[in-house]
PDB file of C-alpha atoms in Angstrom:
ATOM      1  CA  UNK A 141      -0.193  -5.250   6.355  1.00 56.00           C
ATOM      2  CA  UNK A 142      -0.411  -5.210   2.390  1.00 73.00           C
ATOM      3  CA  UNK A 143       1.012  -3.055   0.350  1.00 85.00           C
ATOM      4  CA  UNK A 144      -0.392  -1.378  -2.937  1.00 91.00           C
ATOM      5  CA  UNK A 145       1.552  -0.063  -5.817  1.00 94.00           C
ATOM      6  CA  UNK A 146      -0.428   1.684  -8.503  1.00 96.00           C
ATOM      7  CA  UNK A 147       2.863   3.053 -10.605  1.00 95.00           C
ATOM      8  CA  UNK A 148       1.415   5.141 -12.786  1.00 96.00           C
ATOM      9  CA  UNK A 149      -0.271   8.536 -11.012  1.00 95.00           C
ATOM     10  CA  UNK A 150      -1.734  10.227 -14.315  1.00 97.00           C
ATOM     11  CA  UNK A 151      -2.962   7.708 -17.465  1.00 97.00           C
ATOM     12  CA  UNK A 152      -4.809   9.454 -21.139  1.00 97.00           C
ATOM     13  CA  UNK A 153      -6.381   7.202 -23.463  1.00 98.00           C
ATOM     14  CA  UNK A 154      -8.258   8.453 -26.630  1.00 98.00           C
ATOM     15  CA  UNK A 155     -11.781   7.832 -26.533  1.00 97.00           C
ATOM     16  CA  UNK A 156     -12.578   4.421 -28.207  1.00 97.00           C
ATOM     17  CA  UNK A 157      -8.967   3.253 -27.612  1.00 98.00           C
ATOM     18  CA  UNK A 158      -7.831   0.632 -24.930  1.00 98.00           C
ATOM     19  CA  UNK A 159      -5.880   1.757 -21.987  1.00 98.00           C
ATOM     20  CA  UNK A 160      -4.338  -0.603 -19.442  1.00 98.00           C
ATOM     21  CA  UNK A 161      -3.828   0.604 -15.401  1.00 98.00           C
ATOM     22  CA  UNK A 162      -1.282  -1.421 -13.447  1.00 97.00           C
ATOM     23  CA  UNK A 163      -1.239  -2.685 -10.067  1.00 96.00           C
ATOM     24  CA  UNK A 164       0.860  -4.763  -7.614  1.00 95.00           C
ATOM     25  CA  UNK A 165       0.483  -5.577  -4.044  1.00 92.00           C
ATOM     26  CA  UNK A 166       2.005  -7.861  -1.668  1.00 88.00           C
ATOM     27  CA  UNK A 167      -0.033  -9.751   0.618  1.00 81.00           C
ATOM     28  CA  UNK A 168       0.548 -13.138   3.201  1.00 79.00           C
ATOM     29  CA  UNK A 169      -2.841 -14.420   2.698  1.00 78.00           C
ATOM     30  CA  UNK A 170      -3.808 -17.090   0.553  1.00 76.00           C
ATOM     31  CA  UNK A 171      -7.323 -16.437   0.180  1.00 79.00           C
ATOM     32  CA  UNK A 172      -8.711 -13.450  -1.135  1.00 84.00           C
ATOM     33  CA  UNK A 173     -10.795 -11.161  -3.235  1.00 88.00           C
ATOM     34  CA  UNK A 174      -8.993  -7.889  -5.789  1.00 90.00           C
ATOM     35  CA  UNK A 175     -11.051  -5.256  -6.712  1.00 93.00           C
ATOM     36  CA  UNK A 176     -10.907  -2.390  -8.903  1.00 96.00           C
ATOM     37  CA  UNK A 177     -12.799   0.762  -7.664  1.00 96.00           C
ATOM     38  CA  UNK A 178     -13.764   3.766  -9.814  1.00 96.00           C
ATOM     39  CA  UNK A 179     -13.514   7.282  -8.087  1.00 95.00           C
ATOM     40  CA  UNK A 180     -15.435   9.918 -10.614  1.00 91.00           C
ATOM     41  CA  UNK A 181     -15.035  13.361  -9.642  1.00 84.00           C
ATOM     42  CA  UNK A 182     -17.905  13.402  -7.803  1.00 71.00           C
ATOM     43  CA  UNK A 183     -16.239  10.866  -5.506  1.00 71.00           C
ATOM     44  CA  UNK A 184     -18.437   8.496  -4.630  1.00 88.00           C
ATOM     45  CA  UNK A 185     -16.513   4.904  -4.631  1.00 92.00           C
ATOM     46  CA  UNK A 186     -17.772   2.644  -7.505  1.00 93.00           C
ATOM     47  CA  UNK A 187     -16.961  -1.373  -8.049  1.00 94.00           C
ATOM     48  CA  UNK A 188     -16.018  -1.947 -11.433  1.00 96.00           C
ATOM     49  CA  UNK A 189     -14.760  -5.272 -10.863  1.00 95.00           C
ATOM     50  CA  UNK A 190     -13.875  -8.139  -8.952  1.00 93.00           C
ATOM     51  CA  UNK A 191     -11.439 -11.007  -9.189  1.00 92.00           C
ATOM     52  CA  UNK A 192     -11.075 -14.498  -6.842  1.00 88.00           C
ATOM     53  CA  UNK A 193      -7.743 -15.089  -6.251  1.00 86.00           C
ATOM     54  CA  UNK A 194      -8.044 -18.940  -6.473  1.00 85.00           C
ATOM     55  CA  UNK A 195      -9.785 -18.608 -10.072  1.00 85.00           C
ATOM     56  CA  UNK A 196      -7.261 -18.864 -12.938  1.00 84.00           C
ATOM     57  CA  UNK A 197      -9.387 -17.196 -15.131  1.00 90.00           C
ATOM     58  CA  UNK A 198      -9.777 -13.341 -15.622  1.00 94.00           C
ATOM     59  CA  UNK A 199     -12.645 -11.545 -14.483  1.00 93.00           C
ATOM     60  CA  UNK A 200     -14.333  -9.202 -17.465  1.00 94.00           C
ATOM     61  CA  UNK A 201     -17.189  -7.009 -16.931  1.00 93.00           C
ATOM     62  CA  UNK A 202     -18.313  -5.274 -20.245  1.00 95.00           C
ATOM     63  CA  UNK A 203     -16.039  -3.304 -21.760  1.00 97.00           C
ATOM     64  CA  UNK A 204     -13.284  -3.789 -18.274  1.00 97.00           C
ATOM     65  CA  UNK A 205     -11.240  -7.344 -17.869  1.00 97.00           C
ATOM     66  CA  UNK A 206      -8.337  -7.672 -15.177  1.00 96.00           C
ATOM     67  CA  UNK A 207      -4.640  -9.654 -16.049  1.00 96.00           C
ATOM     68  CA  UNK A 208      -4.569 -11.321 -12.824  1.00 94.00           C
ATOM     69  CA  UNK A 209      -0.894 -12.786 -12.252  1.00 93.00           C
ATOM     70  CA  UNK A 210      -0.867 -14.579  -8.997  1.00 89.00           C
ATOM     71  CA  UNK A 211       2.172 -15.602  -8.923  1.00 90.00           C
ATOM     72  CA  UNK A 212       3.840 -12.254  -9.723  1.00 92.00           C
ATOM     73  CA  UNK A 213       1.034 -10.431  -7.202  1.00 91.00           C
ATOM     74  CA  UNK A 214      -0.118  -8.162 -10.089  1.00 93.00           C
ATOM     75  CA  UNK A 215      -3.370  -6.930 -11.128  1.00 93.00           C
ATOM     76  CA  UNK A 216      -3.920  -4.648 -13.876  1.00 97.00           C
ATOM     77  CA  UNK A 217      -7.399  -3.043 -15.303  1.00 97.00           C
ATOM     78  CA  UNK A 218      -7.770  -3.313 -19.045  1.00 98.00           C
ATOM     79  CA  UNK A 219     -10.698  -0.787 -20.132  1.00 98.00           C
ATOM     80  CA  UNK A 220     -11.431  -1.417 -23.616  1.00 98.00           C
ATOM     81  CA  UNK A 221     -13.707   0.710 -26.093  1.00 97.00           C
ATOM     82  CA  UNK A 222     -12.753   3.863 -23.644  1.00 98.00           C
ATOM     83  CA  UNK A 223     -15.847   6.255 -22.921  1.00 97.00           C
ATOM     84  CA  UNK A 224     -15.608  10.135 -21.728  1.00 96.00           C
ATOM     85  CA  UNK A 225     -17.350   8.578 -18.400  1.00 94.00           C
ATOM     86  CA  UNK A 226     -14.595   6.379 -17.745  1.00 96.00           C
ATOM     87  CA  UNK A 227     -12.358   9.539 -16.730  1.00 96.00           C
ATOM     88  CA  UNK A 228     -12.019   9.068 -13.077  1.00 96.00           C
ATOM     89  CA  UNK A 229      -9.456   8.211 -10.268  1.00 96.00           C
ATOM     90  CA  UNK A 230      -8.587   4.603 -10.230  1.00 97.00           C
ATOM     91  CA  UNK A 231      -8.102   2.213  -6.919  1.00 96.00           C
ATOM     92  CA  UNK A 232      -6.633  -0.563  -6.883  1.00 94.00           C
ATOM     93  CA  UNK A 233      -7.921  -2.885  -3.379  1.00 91.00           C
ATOM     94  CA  UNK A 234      -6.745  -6.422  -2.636  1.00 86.00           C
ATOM     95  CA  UNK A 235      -9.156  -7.753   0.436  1.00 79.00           C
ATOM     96  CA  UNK A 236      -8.590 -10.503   2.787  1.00 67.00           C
ATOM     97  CA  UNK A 237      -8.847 -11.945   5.771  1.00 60.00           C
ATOM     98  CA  UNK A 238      -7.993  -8.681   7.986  1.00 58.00           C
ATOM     99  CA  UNK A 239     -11.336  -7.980   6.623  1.00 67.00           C
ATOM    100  CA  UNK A 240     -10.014  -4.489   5.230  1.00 73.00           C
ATOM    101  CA  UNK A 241      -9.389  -2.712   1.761  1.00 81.00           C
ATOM    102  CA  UNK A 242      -5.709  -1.436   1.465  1.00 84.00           C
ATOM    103  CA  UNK A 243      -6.181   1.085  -1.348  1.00 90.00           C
ATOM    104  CA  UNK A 244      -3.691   2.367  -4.006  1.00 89.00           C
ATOM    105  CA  UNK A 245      -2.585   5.695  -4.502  1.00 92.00           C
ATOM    106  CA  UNK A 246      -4.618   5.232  -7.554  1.00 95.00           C
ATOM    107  CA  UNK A 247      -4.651   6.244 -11.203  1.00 97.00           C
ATOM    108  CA  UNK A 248      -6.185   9.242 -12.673  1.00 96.00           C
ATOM    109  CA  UNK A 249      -7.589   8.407 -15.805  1.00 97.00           C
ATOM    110  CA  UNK A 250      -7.904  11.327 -18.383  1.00 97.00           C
ATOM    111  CA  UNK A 251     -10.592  10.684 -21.459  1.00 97.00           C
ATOM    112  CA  UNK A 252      -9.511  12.580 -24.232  1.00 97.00           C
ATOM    113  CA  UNK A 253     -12.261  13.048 -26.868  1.00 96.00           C
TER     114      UNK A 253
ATOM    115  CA  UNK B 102     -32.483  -1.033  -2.766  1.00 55.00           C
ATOM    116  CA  UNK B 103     -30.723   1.938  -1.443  1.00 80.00           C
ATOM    117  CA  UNK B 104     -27.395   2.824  -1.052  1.00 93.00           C
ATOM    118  CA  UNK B 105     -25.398   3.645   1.589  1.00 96.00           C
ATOM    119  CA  UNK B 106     -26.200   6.777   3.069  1.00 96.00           C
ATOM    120  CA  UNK B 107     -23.776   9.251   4.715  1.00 97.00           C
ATOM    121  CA  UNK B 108     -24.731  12.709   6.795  1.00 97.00           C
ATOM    122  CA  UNK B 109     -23.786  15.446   6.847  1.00 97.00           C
ATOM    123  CA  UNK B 110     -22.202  15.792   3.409  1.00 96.00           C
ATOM    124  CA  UNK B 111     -20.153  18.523   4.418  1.00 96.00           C
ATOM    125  CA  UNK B 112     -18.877  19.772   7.535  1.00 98.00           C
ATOM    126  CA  UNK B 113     -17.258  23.318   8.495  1.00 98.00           C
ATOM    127  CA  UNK B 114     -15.816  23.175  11.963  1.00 98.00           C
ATOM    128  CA  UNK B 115     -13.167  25.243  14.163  1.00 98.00           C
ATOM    129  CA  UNK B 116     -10.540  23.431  15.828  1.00 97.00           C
ATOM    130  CA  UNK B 117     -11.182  22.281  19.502  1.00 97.00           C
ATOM    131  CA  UNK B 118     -14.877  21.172  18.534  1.00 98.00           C
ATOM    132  CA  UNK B 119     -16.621  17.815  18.356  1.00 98.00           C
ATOM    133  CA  UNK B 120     -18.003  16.273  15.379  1.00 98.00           C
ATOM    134  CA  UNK B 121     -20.059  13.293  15.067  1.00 98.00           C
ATOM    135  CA  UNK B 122     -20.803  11.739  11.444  1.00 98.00           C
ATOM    136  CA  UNK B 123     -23.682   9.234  10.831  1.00 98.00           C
ATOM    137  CA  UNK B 124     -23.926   6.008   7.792  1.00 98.00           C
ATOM    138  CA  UNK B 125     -26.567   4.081   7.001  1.00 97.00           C
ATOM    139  CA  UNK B 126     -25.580   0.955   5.713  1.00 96.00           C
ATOM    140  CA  UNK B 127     -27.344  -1.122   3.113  1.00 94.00           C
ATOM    141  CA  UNK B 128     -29.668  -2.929   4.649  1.00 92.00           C
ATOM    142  CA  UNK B 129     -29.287  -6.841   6.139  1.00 88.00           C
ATOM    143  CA  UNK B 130     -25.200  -5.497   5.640  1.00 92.00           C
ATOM    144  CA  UNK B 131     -23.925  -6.974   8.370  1.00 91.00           C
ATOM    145  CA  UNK B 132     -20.331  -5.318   7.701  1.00 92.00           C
ATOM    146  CA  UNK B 133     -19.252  -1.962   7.774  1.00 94.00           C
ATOM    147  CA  UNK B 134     -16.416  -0.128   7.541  1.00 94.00           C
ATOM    148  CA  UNK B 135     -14.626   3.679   7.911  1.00 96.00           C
ATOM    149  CA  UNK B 136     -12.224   5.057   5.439  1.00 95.00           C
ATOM    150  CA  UNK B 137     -10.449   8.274   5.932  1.00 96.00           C
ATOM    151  CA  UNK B 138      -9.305   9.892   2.553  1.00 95.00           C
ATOM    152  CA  UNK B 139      -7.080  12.787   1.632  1.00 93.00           C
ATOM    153  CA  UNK B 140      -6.606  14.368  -1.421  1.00 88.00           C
ATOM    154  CA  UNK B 141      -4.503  12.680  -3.845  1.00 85.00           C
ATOM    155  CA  UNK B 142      -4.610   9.444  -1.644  1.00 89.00           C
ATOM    156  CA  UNK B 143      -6.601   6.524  -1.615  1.00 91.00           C
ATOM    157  CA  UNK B 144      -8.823   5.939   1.624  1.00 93.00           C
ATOM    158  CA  UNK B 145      -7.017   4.534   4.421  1.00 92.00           C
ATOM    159  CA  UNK B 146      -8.905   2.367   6.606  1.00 91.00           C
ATOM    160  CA  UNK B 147      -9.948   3.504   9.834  1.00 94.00           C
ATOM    161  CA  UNK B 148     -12.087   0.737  11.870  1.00 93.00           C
ATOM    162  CA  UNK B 149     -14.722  -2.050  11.304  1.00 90.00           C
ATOM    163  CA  UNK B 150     -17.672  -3.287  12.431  1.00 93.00           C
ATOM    164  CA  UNK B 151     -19.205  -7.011  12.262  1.00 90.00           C
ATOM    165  CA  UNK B 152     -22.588  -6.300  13.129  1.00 92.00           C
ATOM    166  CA  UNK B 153     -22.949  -4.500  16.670  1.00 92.00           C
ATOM    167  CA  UNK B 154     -19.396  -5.720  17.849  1.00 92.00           C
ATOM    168  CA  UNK B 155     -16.285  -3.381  16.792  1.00 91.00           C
ATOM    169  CA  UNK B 156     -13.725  -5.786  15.204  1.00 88.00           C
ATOM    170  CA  UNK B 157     -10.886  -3.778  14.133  1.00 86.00           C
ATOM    171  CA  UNK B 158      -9.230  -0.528  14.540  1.00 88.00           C
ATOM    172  CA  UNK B 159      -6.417   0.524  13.053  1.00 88.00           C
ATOM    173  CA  UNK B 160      -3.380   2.591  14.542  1.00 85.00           C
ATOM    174  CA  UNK B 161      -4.658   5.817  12.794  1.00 78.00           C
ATOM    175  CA  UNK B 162      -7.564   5.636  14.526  1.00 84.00           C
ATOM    176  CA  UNK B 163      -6.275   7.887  17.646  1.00 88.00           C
ATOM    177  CA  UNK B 164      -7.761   8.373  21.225  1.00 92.00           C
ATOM    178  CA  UNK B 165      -9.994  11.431  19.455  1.00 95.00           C
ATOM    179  CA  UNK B 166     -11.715   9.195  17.467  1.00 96.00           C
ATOM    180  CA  UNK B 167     -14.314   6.610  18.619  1.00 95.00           C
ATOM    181  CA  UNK B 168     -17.283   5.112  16.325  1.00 96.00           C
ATOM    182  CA  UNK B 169     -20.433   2.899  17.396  1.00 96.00           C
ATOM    183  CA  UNK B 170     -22.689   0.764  15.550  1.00 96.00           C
ATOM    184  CA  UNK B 171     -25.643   0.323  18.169  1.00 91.00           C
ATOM    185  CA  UNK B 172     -28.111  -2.662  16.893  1.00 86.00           C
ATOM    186  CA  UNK B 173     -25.921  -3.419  14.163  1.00 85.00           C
ATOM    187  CA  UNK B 174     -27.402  -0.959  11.856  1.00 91.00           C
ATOM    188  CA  UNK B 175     -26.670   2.784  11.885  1.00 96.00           C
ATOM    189  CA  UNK B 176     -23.030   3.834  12.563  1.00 97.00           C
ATOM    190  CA  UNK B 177     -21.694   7.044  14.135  1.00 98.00           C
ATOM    191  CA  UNK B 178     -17.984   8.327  13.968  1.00 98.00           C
ATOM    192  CA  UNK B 179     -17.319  11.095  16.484  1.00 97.00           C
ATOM    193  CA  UNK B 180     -14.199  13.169  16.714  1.00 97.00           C
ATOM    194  CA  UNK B 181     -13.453  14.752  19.704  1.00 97.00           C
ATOM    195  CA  UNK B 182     -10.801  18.362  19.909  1.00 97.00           C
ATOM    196  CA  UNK B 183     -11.165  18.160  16.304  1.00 97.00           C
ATOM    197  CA  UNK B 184      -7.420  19.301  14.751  1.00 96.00           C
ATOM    198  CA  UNK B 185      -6.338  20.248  10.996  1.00 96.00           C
ATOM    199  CA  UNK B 186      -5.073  17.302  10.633  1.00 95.00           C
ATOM    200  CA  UNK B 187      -8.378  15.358  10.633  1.00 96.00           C
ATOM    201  CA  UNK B 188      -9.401  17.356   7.214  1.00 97.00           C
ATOM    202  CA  UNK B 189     -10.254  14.911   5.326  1.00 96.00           C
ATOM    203  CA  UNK B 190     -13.442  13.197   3.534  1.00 96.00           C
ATOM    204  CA  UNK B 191     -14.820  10.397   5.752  1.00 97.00           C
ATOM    205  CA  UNK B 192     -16.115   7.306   3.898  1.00 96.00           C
ATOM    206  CA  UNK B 193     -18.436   4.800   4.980  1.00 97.00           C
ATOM    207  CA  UNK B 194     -18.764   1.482   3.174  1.00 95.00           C
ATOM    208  CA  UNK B 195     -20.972  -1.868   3.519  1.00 94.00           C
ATOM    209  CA  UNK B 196     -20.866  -5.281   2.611  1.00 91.00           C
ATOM    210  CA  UNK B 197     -22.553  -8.486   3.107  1.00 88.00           C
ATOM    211  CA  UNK B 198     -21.444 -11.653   4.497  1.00 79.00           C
ATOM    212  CA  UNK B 199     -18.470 -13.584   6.362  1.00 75.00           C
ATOM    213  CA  UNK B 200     -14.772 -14.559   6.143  1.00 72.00           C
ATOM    214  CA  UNK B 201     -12.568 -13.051   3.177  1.00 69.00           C
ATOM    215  CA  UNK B 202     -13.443  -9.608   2.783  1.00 68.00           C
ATOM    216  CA  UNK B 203     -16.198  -9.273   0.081  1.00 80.00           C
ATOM    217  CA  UNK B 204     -17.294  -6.183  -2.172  1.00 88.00           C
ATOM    218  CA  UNK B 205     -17.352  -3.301  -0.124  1.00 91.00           C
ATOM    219  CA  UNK B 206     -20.145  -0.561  -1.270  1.00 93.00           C
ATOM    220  CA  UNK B 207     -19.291   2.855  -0.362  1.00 95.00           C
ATOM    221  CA  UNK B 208     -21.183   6.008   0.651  1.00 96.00           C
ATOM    222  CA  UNK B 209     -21.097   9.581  -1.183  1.00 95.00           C
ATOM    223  CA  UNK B 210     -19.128  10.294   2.283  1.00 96.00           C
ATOM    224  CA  UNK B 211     -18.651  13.618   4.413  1.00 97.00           C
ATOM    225  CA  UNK B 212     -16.210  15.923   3.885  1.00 96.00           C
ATOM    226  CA  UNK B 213     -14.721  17.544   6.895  1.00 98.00           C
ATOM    227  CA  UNK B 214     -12.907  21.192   6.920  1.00 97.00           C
ATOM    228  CA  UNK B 215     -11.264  21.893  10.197  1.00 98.00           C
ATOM    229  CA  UNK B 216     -10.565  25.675  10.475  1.00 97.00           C
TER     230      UNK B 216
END
């Protein structure tokens, strides 16, 4: 099974700043998908991103972009330009072949205006 | 192109009883998947299905529990002698395709009270 370590429970970036959420996993498969998934309070699960493991390159969508070290298994979530609607819970999810998520304990991401 | 659907939102139940939850996938989904999450946790898988057939279960998943996905579209989770314990919300997600697990799209889900 993987494991998912999201280190830091409770995160508070100023509004317009840049805040960066960590993540590492460990994981025996060589092919796979990382995701970060956005829990608002009204917790419905939202994608914010997605990385390929076998691409070098880092994912960015908008104002989000990943550091994706494969080598070191991490995966952090760089939100740049922060917005009051980015306050939210935080999962980190590496998928593989097993087919399932293994979620973080995730990040709670306070806003402050 | 609709989401995935989840009923009831809520349910209020006494210990001892049966539930039964329902998800609708997105359609032509041929995955789909149930989470269990508590609060302050992140979901913790429960099972999966590929299409009609039942691929995966995992340990938490106890006798009590049992889910179907007749015709490859609907799913149903029932929990039988329903216990404290299973307080939890209930997530359904969806996704489309084959091999390494893909983007999973997830349901409002249905949060369960067990009194």
């Amino acid at each position: 099974a993987q494991t998912v370590t999201q280190s830091q429970p409770e995160m508070s970036v100023q509004e317009a700043e840049t805040v960066t959420l960590s993540c590492t996993y460990d994981t025996s498969e060589s092919d796979y998908y990382l995701f970060w998934y956005k829990q608002p309070p009204s917790r419905q699960m939202i994608l914010v991103i997605r990385q390929e493991a076998y691409k070098q390159q880092n994912a960015t969508e908008n104002r989000f972009s990943v550091n994706f070290q494969k080598a070191a298994k991490s995966f952090s979530l760089k939100i740049s330009d922060s917005q009051l609607g980015d306050a939210a819970m935080y999962f980190c999810a590496p998928g593989g072949a097993g087919n399932q998520f293994y979620f973080g304990t995730g990040t709670s991401l306070t806003v402050i205006p | 192109d609709t989401g995935v659907s989840q009923d009831p939102r809520h349910k209020i139940t006494k210990r001892g009883q049966n539930v039964t939850f329902r998800c609708d996938p997105i359609s032509e989904h041929n995955r789909l998947y149930w989470y269990r999450q508590t609060l302050g946790q992140g979901p913790e898988f429960l099972t999966y299905f590929q299409n009609e057939a039942q691929l995966e279960k995992s340990r938490l998943l106890s006798d009590r529990f049992s889910a179907e996905r007749p015709k490859g579209s609907f799913s149903t989770l029932e929990i039988q002698r329903t216990e404290q314990g299973d307080s939890a919300m209930y997530l359904c997600a969806s996704s489309l395709g084959f091999g390494v697990a893909k983007t999973q799209y997830f349901g409002p889900g249905t949060r369960l009270l067990v009194l």
